[in-house]
Tab-separated table of C-alpha atoms and ligand atoms in Angstrom:
chain	number	residue	atom	x	y	z
A	1	UNK	CA	-7.175	-76.006	-96.928
A	2	UNK	CA	-5.996	-79.508	-97.826
A	3	UNK	CA	-2.743	-78.381	-99.463
A	4	UNK	CA	0.345	-80.230	-98.169
A	5	UNK	CA	2.988	-78.176	-96.353
A	6	UNK	CA	6.514	-79.162	-95.232
A	7	UNK	CA	5.437	-79.210	-91.563
A	8	UNK	CA	2.966	-81.991	-92.384
A	9	UNK	CA	6.045	-84.219	-92.950
A	10	UNK	CA	4.606	-86.089	-95.933
A	11	UNK	CA	7.205	-88.364	-97.503
A	12	UNK	CA	7.292	-90.947	-100.293
A	13	UNK	CA	9.865	-93.567	-101.248
A	14	UNK	CA	11.608	-93.466	-104.621
A	15	UNK	CA	10.026	-96.918	-105.071
A	16	UNK	CA	6.460	-95.655	-104.485
A	17	UNK	CA	5.738	-92.948	-107.074
A	18	UNK	CA	8.558	-94.539	-109.090
A	19	UNK	CA	6.735	-97.894	-109.196
A	20	UNK	CA	6.492	-98.961	-112.852
A	21	UNK	CA	3.313	-100.982	-112.416
A	22	UNK	CA	4.607	-104.528	-112.809
A	23	UNK	CA	2.966	-107.409	-110.962
A	24	UNK	CA	3.509	-111.197	-110.884
A	25	UNK	CA	1.347	-111.505	-114.024
A	26	UNK	CA	2.635	-108.664	-116.146
A	27	UNK	CA	5.644	-106.448	-116.736
A	28	UNK	CA	6.122	-102.695	-116.374
A	29	UNK	CA	3.527	-100.306	-117.814
A	30	UNK	CA	5.254	-97.026	-116.960
A	31	UNK	CA	8.641	-95.649	-118.032
A	32	UNK	CA	11.242	-95.893	-115.262
A	33	UNK	CA	11.903	-92.384	-113.919
A	34	UNK	CA	15.361	-91.398	-112.724
A	35	UNK	CA	15.736	-90.477	-109.034
A	36	UNK	CA	16.140	-86.829	-110.076
A	37	UNK	CA	12.857	-86.975	-112.047
A	38	UNK	CA	11.118	-88.523	-109.038
A	39	UNK	CA	12.359	-85.716	-106.793
A	40	UNK	CA	10.909	-83.215	-109.287
A	41	UNK	CA	7.569	-85.063	-109.320
A	42	UNK	CA	7.420	-85.128	-105.516
A	43	UNK	CA	8.267	-81.442	-105.309
A	44	UNK	CA	5.500	-80.679	-107.818
A	45	UNK	CA	2.852	-82.460	-105.725
A	46	UNK	CA	4.041	-80.826	-102.495
A	47	UNK	CA	5.810	-83.624	-100.598
A	48	UNK	CA	8.267	-82.800	-97.816
A	49	UNK	CA	10.710	-85.638	-98.248
A	50	UNK	CA	11.929	-88.613	-100.222
A	51	UNK	CA	13.184	-91.961	-98.887
A	52	UNK	CA	15.033	-94.708	-100.707
A	53	UNK	CA	16.591	-98.149	-100.684
A	54	UNK	CA	20.294	-98.106	-101.542
A	55	UNK	CA	19.589	-99.576	-104.982
A	56	UNK	CA	16.656	-97.273	-105.769
A	57	UNK	CA	19.339	-94.606	-105.978
A	58	UNK	CA	22.618	-96.388	-106.740
A	59	UNK	CA	22.441	-99.552	-108.879
A	60	UNK	CA	23.804	-102.631	-107.140
A	61	UNK	CA	26.651	-102.935	-109.663
A	62	UNK	CA	27.646	-99.253	-109.777
A	63	UNK	CA	31.314	-98.322	-109.391
A	64	UNK	CA	32.374	-95.853	-106.685
A	65	UNK	CA	32.770	-93.138	-109.335
A	66	UNK	CA	29.233	-93.797	-110.615
A	67	UNK	CA	27.917	-93.689	-107.037
A	68	UNK	CA	29.565	-90.322	-106.463
A	69	UNK	CA	28.100	-88.921	-109.684
A	70	UNK	CA	24.576	-90.176	-108.825
A	71	UNK	CA	24.749	-88.839	-105.276
A	72	UNK	CA	25.891	-85.412	-106.418
A	73	UNK	CA	23.073	-85.161	-109.002
A	74	UNK	CA	20.559	-86.284	-106.382
A	75	UNK	CA	21.863	-83.753	-103.853
A	76	UNK	CA	21.554	-81.017	-106.465
A	77	UNK	CA	17.914	-82.006	-107.070
A	78	UNK	CA	17.256	-81.935	-103.312
A	79	UNK	CA	18.855	-78.493	-102.999
A	80	UNK	CA	16.848	-77.116	-105.907
A	81	UNK	CA	13.503	-78.437	-104.645
A	82	UNK	CA	14.012	-78.188	-100.877
A	83	UNK	CA	13.094	-81.859	-100.428
A	84	UNK	CA	14.843	-83.706	-97.585
A	85	UNK	CA	15.770	-87.358	-96.953
A	86	UNK	CA	14.432	-88.337	-93.507
A	87	UNK	CA	14.730	-92.114	-93.955
A	88	UNK	CA	16.745	-94.681	-95.876
A	89	UNK	CA	16.769	-98.462	-96.055
A	90	UNK	CA	18.498	-101.433	-97.682
A	91	UNK	CA	17.286	-103.652	-100.470
A	92	UNK	CA	17.898	-107.084	-98.957
A	93	UNK	CA	15.247	-108.812	-101.038
A	94	UNK	CA	15.730	-108.381	-104.828
A	95	UNK	CA	19.061	-110.069	-105.502
A	96	UNK	CA	19.060	-113.900	-105.686
A	97	UNK	CA	21.766	-113.913	-102.999
A	98	UNK	CA	18.966	-113.184	-100.536
A	99	UNK	CA	16.473	-115.727	-101.833
A	100	UNK	CA	16.625	-117.631	-98.541
A	101	UNK	CA	16.979	-114.609	-96.298
A	102	UNK	CA	19.636	-112.007	-95.550
A	103	UNK	CA	20.242	-111.689	-91.800
A	104	UNK	CA	18.487	-115.011	-91.145
A	105	UNK	CA	20.156	-116.980	-93.927
A	106	UNK	CA	21.715	-120.239	-92.783
A	107	UNK	CA	24.824	-119.320	-94.780
A	108	UNK	CA	27.220	-117.068	-92.871
A	109	UNK	CA	28.608	-115.701	-96.181
A	110	UNK	CA	25.143	-114.403	-97.080
A	111	UNK	CA	24.747	-112.931	-93.598
A	112	UNK	CA	28.163	-111.271	-93.931
A	113	UNK	CA	27.263	-109.815	-97.339
A	114	UNK	CA	23.946	-108.541	-95.916
A	115	UNK	CA	25.821	-106.740	-93.133
A	116	UNK	CA	28.316	-105.277	-95.589
A	117	UNK	CA	25.545	-104.099	-97.940
A	118	UNK	CA	23.650	-102.556	-95.031
A	119	UNK	CA	26.721	-100.722	-93.685
A	120	UNK	CA	27.301	-99.225	-97.144
A	121	UNK	CA	23.628	-98.278	-97.392
A	122	UNK	CA	23.668	-96.709	-93.919
A	123	UNK	CA	26.671	-94.605	-94.994
A	124	UNK	CA	24.736	-93.518	-98.096
A	125	UNK	CA	21.572	-92.677	-96.146
A	126	UNK	CA	23.452	-90.698	-93.502
A	127	UNK	CA	25.404	-88.835	-96.183
A	128	UNK	CA	22.086	-87.626	-97.610
A	129	UNK	CA	20.654	-86.647	-94.224
A	130	UNK	CA	18.649	-89.670	-93.039
A	131	UNK	CA	18.091	-89.948	-89.278
A	132	UNK	CA	15.819	-93.011	-89.440
A	133	UNK	CA	16.891	-96.332	-90.924
A	134	UNK	CA	14.178	-98.850	-91.812
A	135	UNK	CA	14.601	-102.619	-91.785
A	136	UNK	CA	11.969	-104.550	-93.684
A	137	UNK	CA	13.001	-108.192	-93.774
A	138	UNK	CA	10.949	-109.315	-96.723
A	139	UNK	CA	13.043	-112.415	-97.328
A	140	UNK	CA	13.577	-113.240	-93.648
A	141	UNK	CA	11.282	-116.227	-93.545
A	142	UNK	CA	10.467	-119.617	-94.981
A	143	UNK	CA	8.319	-121.590	-97.376
A	144	UNK	CA	8.812	-124.696	-95.263
A	145	UNK	CA	9.718	-124.976	-91.606
A	146	UNK	CA	11.641	-128.122	-92.493
A	147	UNK	CA	14.383	-125.769	-93.668
A	148	UNK	CA	15.411	-123.806	-90.577
A	149	UNK	CA	15.215	-123.720	-86.823
A	150	UNK	CA	13.260	-120.513	-86.053
A	151	UNK	CA	15.138	-119.993	-82.778
A	152	UNK	CA	18.461	-120.055	-84.632
A	153	UNK	CA	17.072	-117.763	-87.344
A	154	UNK	CA	15.955	-115.231	-84.738
A	155	UNK	CA	19.335	-115.441	-83.031
A	156	UNK	CA	20.978	-114.578	-86.367
A	157	UNK	CA	18.521	-111.677	-86.815
A	158	UNK	CA	19.423	-110.426	-83.318
A	159	UNK	CA	23.155	-110.698	-83.988
A	160	UNK	CA	22.734	-108.644	-87.175
A	161	UNK	CA	20.851	-105.887	-85.353
A	162	UNK	CA	23.452	-105.818	-82.588
A	163	UNK	CA	26.266	-105.693	-85.141
A	164	UNK	CA	24.622	-102.786	-86.970
A	165	UNK	CA	23.785	-100.672	-83.911
A	166	UNK	CA	27.437	-101.247	-82.964
A	167	UNK	CA	28.470	-99.893	-86.366
A	168	UNK	CA	26.227	-96.822	-86.061
A	169	UNK	CA	27.601	-96.011	-82.594
A	170	UNK	CA	31.172	-96.534	-83.770
A	171	UNK	CA	30.629	-94.121	-86.660
A	172	UNK	CA	28.990	-91.571	-84.360
A	173	UNK	CA	25.928	-91.385	-86.630
A	174	UNK	CA	22.706	-89.732	-85.447
A	175	UNK	CA	20.543	-92.606	-86.638
A	176	UNK	CA	17.775	-94.757	-85.180
A	177	UNK	CA	16.513	-98.061	-86.549
A	178	UNK	CA	12.822	-98.735	-87.298
A	179	UNK	CA	11.852	-102.402	-87.807
A	180	UNK	CA	8.914	-103.142	-90.116
A	181	UNK	CA	6.920	-106.342	-89.820
A	182	UNK	CA	4.865	-108.146	-92.445
A	183	UNK	CA	3.134	-111.518	-92.125
A	184	UNK	CA	3.924	-112.922	-95.585
A	185	UNK	CA	4.855	-111.997	-99.163
A	186	UNK	CA	7.327	-112.474	-100.693
A	187	UNK	CA	8.018	-115.396	-98.286
A	188	UNK	CA	5.189	-117.774	-97.390
A	189	UNK	CA	5.828	-116.831	-93.758
A	190	UNK	CA	8.022	-113.966	-92.643
A	191	UNK	CA	9.643	-114.022	-89.186
A	192	UNK	CA	8.449	-111.406	-86.673
A	193	UNK	CA	5.169	-111.098	-88.524
A	194	UNK	CA	3.457	-108.310	-86.599
A	195	UNK	CA	4.416	-105.004	-84.999
A	196	UNK	CA	3.828	-106.629	-81.611
A	197	UNK	CA	6.380	-109.350	-82.435
A	198	UNK	CA	8.881	-106.663	-83.436
A	199	UNK	CA	8.317	-104.794	-80.170
A	200	UNK	CA	9.028	-107.948	-78.189
A	201	UNK	CA	12.134	-108.697	-80.296
A	202	UNK	CA	13.500	-105.162	-79.768
A	203	UNK	CA	13.501	-105.764	-76.027
A	204	UNK	CA	16.069	-108.545	-76.570
A	205	UNK	CA	18.588	-106.348	-78.440
A	206	UNK	CA	21.840	-104.946	-77.014
A	207	UNK	CA	21.052	-101.353	-78.013
A	208	UNK	CA	17.284	-101.510	-77.758
A	209	UNK	CA	17.018	-97.761	-77.068
A	210	UNK	CA	18.225	-97.126	-80.653
A	211	UNK	CA	15.586	-99.416	-82.167
A	212	UNK	CA	11.865	-98.823	-82.698
A	213	UNK	CA	9.238	-99.834	-85.229
A	214	UNK	CA	7.913	-98.764	-88.624
A	215	UNK	CA	4.366	-100.179	-88.689
A	216	UNK	CA	2.610	-100.326	-92.071
A	217	UNK	CA	-1.185	-100.178	-92.357
A	218	UNK	CA	-1.329	-102.893	-95.015
A	219	UNK	CA	0.818	-105.328	-93.090
A	220	UNK	CA	-1.434	-105.545	-90.032
A	221	UNK	CA	-4.499	-105.484	-92.302
A	222	UNK	CA	-3.130	-108.436	-94.316
A	223	UNK	CA	-3.155	-110.396	-91.059
A	224	UNK	CA	-6.674	-109.200	-90.273
A	225	UNK	CA	-5.470	-107.201	-87.257
A	226	UNK	CA	-6.311	-103.789	-85.839
A	227	UNK	CA	-3.513	-101.470	-87.011
A	228	UNK	CA	-4.377	-98.637	-84.627
A	229	UNK	CA	-3.915	-100.895	-81.628
A	230	UNK	CA	-0.428	-101.860	-82.790
A	231	UNK	CA	0.498	-98.234	-83.411
A	232	UNK	CA	-0.853	-97.288	-79.986
A	233	UNK	CA	1.206	-100.003	-78.303
A	234	UNK	CA	4.340	-98.817	-80.115
A	235	UNK	CA	3.562	-95.220	-79.137
A	236	UNK	CA	3.020	-96.125	-75.486
A	237	UNK	CA	6.435	-97.844	-75.479
A	238	UNK	CA	8.036	-94.761	-77.144
A	239	UNK	CA	8.903	-96.952	-80.124
A	240	UNK	CA	6.913	-95.315	-82.922
A	241	UNK	CA	9.955	-94.103	-84.880
A	242	UNK	CA	8.311	-94.064	-88.332
A	243	UNK	CA	5.046	-95.067	-90.021
A	244	UNK	CA	4.103	-96.443	-93.461
A	245	UNK	CA	0.661	-95.282	-94.576
A	246	UNK	CA	-1.267	-97.035	-97.328
A	247	UNK	CA	-4.342	-99.243	-97.577
A	248	UNK	CA	-5.218	-102.890	-97.999
A	249	UNK	CA	-8.223	-105.182	-98.035
A	250	UNK	CA	-7.665	-107.909	-95.416
A	251	UNK	CA	-6.873	-111.385	-96.675
A	252	UNK	CA	-5.569	-110.353	-100.078
A	253	UNK	CA	-2.148	-110.059	-101.680
A	254	UNK	CA	0.048	-107.099	-100.723
A	255	UNK	CA	-1.905	-104.267	-102.345
A	256	UNK	CA	-0.119	-101.084	-101.114
A	257	UNK	CA	-3.127	-98.973	-102.132
A	258	UNK	CA	-3.517	-95.197	-101.851
A	259	UNK	CA	-3.903	-94.151	-98.211
A	260	UNK	CA	-7.541	-94.157	-97.104
A	261	UNK	CA	-8.831	-95.627	-100.358
A	262	UNK	CA	-10.271	-98.777	-98.721
A	263	UNK	CA	-10.683	-98.451	-94.956
A	264	UNK	CA	-11.779	-94.864	-94.319
A	265	UNK	CA	-12.908	-95.434	-90.761
A	266	UNK	CA	-9.679	-97.159	-89.719
A	267	UNK	CA	-7.691	-94.449	-91.484
A	268	UNK	CA	-9.701	-91.811	-89.637
A	269	UNK	CA	-8.981	-93.241	-86.184
A	270	UNK	CA	-5.327	-93.688	-87.139
A	271	UNK	CA	-4.876	-90.075	-88.286
A	272	UNK	CA	-6.815	-88.806	-85.283
A	273	UNK	CA	-4.542	-90.840	-82.997
A	274	UNK	CA	-1.316	-89.590	-84.607
A	275	UNK	CA	-2.513	-85.987	-84.423
A	276	UNK	CA	-3.994	-86.224	-80.915
A	277	UNK	CA	-0.836	-87.703	-79.369
A	278	UNK	CA	1.423	-85.297	-81.273
A	279	UNK	CA	3.390	-87.835	-83.326
A	280	UNK	CA	6.081	-85.679	-84.945
A	281	UNK	CA	7.777	-88.108	-87.335
A	282	UNK	CA	7.372	-88.614	-91.068
A	283	UNK	CA	4.003	-89.564	-92.534
A	284	UNK	CA	5.455	-91.869	-95.152
A	285	UNK	CA	3.179	-93.132	-97.911
A	286	UNK	CA	4.418	-96.610	-98.795
A	287	UNK	CA	1.958	-97.188	-101.588
A	288	UNK	CA	1.833	-97.132	-105.348
A	289	UNK	CA	-0.614	-96.124	-108.048
A	290	UNK	CA	-2.864	-98.586	-109.863
A	291	UNK	CA	-1.347	-100.395	-112.837
A	292	UNK	CA	-3.754	-98.435	-115.031
A	293	UNK	CA	-2.146	-95.103	-114.109
A	294	UNK	CA	0.093	-92.921	-116.256
A	295	UNK	CA	2.354	-90.357	-114.558
A	296	UNK	CA	-0.414	-87.737	-114.408
A	297	UNK	CA	-2.485	-90.277	-112.536
A	298	UNK	CA	0.532	-91.147	-110.353
A	299	UNK	CA	0.543	-87.486	-109.305
A	300	UNK	CA	-3.188	-87.751	-108.582
A	301	UNK	CA	-2.370	-90.813	-106.462
A	302	UNK	CA	0.316	-88.974	-104.465
A	303	UNK	CA	-1.842	-85.887	-104.009
A	304	UNK	CA	-4.703	-88.149	-102.964
A	305	UNK	CA	-2.668	-89.784	-100.166
A	306	UNK	CA	-1.850	-86.390	-98.661
A	307	UNK	CA	-5.284	-84.877	-99.256
A	308	UNK	CA	-7.056	-87.767	-97.551
A	309	UNK	CA	-4.687	-87.492	-94.568
A	310	UNK	CA	-5.439	-83.769	-94.247
A	311	UNK	CA	-9.201	-84.268	-94.640
A	312	UNK	CA	-9.117	-86.916	-91.912
A	313	UNK	CA	-7.015	-84.634	-89.726
A	314	UNK	CA	-9.712	-81.968	-90.074
A	315	UNK	CA	-12.396	-84.564	-89.311
A	316	UNK	CA	-10.460	-85.553	-86.184
A	317	UNK	CA	-10.564	-81.947	-85.032
A	318	UNK	CA	-14.319	-81.821	-85.736
A	319	UNK	CA	-14.766	-85.008	-83.690
A	320	UNK	CA	-12.838	-83.482	-80.788
A	321	UNK	CA	-15.023	-80.354	-80.665
A	322	UNK	CA	-18.378	-81.885	-81.606
A	323	UNK	CA	-20.689	-81.182	-78.623
A	324	UNK	CA	-22.880	-84.274	-79.077
A	325	UNK	CA	-19.907	-86.608	-79.534
A	326	UNK	CA	-18.029	-85.101	-76.606
A	327	UNK	CA	-21.110	-85.244	-74.363
A	328	UNK	CA	-21.468	-88.946	-75.135
A	329	UNK	CA	-17.766	-89.534	-74.500
A	330	UNK	CA	-17.935	-87.755	-71.129
A	331	UNK	CA	-20.877	-89.914	-70.194
A	332	UNK	CA	-19.134	-93.093	-71.377
A	333	UNK	CA	-15.809	-92.357	-69.712
A	334	UNK	CA	-17.115	-90.876	-66.472
A	335	UNK	CA	-15.573	-92.869	-63.651
A	336	UNK	CA	-17.033	-91.581	-60.432
A	337	UNK	CA	-17.140	-94.989	-58.787
A	338	UNK	CA	-15.620	-95.518	-55.356
A	339	UNK	CA	-12.945	-97.829	-56.798
A	340	UNK	CA	-11.141	-95.524	-59.217
A	341	UNK	CA	-8.377	-94.811	-56.679
A	342	UNK	CA	-8.141	-98.463	-55.612
A	343	UNK	CA	-7.584	-100.266	-58.912
A	344	UNK	CA	-4.331	-98.535	-59.851
A	345	UNK	CA	-1.193	-99.344	-57.904
A	346	UNK	CA	-1.240	-102.352	-55.589
A	347	UNK	CA	-1.469	-101.654	-51.864
A	348	UNK	CA	-2.105	-104.283	-49.167
A	349	UNK	CA	-5.048	-102.265	-47.823
A	350	UNK	CA	-6.488	-101.855	-51.323
A	351	UNK	CA	-6.265	-105.600	-51.892
A	352	UNK	CA	-7.949	-106.199	-48.520
A	353	UNK	CA	-10.792	-103.792	-49.398
A	354	UNK	CA	-11.405	-105.562	-52.725
A	355	UNK	CA	-11.392	-108.956	-51.050
A	356	UNK	CA	-13.966	-107.892	-48.482
A	357	UNK	CA	-16.328	-105.982	-50.791
A	358	UNK	CA	-19.628	-107.557	-51.890
A	359	UNK	CA	-19.695	-106.897	-55.660
A	360	UNK	CA	-23.107	-106.722	-57.362
A	361	UNK	CA	-22.185	-108.377	-60.670
A	362	UNK	CA	-25.757	-108.270	-61.983
A	363	UNK	CA	-25.723	-104.506	-61.539
A	364	UNK	CA	-22.333	-104.318	-63.315
A	365	UNK	CA	-23.658	-106.478	-66.130
A	366	UNK	CA	-26.730	-104.277	-66.577
A	367	UNK	CA	-24.682	-101.209	-67.571
A	368	UNK	CA	-25.107	-100.461	-71.264
A	369	UNK	CA	-23.162	-97.941	-73.342
A	370	UNK	CA	-24.466	-95.808	-76.230
A	371	UNK	CA	-21.782	-96.951	-78.667
A	372	UNK	CA	-24.250	-97.331	-81.541
A	373	UNK	CA	-25.226	-93.679	-81.196
A	374	UNK	CA	-21.582	-92.636	-80.898
A	375	UNK	CA	-20.474	-94.671	-83.894
A	376	UNK	CA	-23.300	-93.357	-86.081
A	377	UNK	CA	-22.326	-89.792	-85.163
A	378	UNK	CA	-18.797	-90.703	-86.289
A	379	UNK	CA	-20.148	-92.102	-89.557
A	380	UNK	CA	-22.309	-88.993	-90.107
A	381	UNK	CA	-19.241	-86.854	-89.508
A	382	UNK	CA	-17.088	-88.878	-91.915
A	383	UNK	CA	-19.787	-88.839	-94.586
A	384	UNK	CA	-20.058	-85.073	-94.284
A	385	UNK	CA	-23.663	-84.780	-93.106
A	386	UNK	CA	-23.026	-83.372	-89.616
B	401	GLT	C1	8.733	-102.853	-100.039
B	401	GLT	C2	7.863	-103.268	-98.882
B	401	GLT	C3	7.623	-102.143	-97.958
B	401	GLT	C4	8.849	-101.682	-97.248
B	401	GLT	C5	9.846	-101.109	-98.144
B	401	GLT	C6	11.112	-100.833	-97.380
B	401	GLT	S1	10.137	-102.026	-99.562
B	401	GLT	O1	8.017	-102.013	-100.878
B	401	GLT	O2	6.642	-103.782	-99.389
B	401	GLT	O3	6.604	-102.391	-97.058
B	401	GLT	O4	8.491	-100.649	-96.351
B	401	GLT	O5	12.044	-101.842	-97.530
B	402	MN	MN1	3.316	-103.216	-98.043
B	403	MN	MN1	6.424	-100.498	-95.902
């Protein structure tokens, strides 16, 4: 019942199950797997697709001949397993050249190299089938605001996006961009720190119809924000092009934990939302296993991400057909008041009616809602006692 299938669109990055368990206080604890080995691992656990940064697949110093060899071996592994590549992205954060930003660097040579690296990586992603291209600007930020004018930095960011949508159109690629925000880490402060900031920024781009967002659970949680609300805003603006699922305790370092392993209730409402609205894109798990894991446990981690999603999907269905929950929701959302037709679109007569009406605010303030009862029913359902 909770077995992953291709139509569930579960994907992982090469960097996720391939994470070798290093952290700022200790080195790798797992052997580095080759991209072909990672494809085999993902096929074994039942994933649909695999995503990558350019340098997860092709080392930054590889020759063209080496690139061609790597790509052909990777394609063979994809053919043999049936895995697909729905998304690709660029590593614009590891090399010291990007230590003070890539697209927002004050140095036009760094910005030029970032564009060149991204064009090459877009070519690579498209060659392997990607139709979504993620931009996570991990180094696009500051430690001190003495260093840069944030208006100028954002203008450079905008120019880079405009340049790159121009490139994609010129090449005739079927590719959309998905911008991913994060409040901090690795920079002290990263520009465009929330999904809402990204949505506003997209509206200022030349080819804004080609650009949406890739919200990540952990990144809104790090900022102590409600992830579902950001996803819902993106969805309502038709900008939810991709999503990164994982988990995170608010206020801590970037944990990238197994999906649903910390915030079950938030994960439940997120999955229910994605399923209820009919989101049809990838469910990408941008997470990694604990440092204590070996590769058997990494498989348990990957299976766990997908299993929890499918359990929560089932719970969402149960919520939608639960008679007691639905009766409460009908009661809560019933709007039989005389104003329901008046408060939508502005009309002069509607405005006049509102201005003349004697509102009984004490009566309005005396209306209570059974949200405690509703929430406890939700908890009972999630804990499996309904
Ligand atoms: C990195 C980051 C993620 C991004 C990846 C794409 S790389 O792991 O923490 O949130 O989605 O660049
Ligand atoms: Mn993250
Ligand atoms: Mn991510």
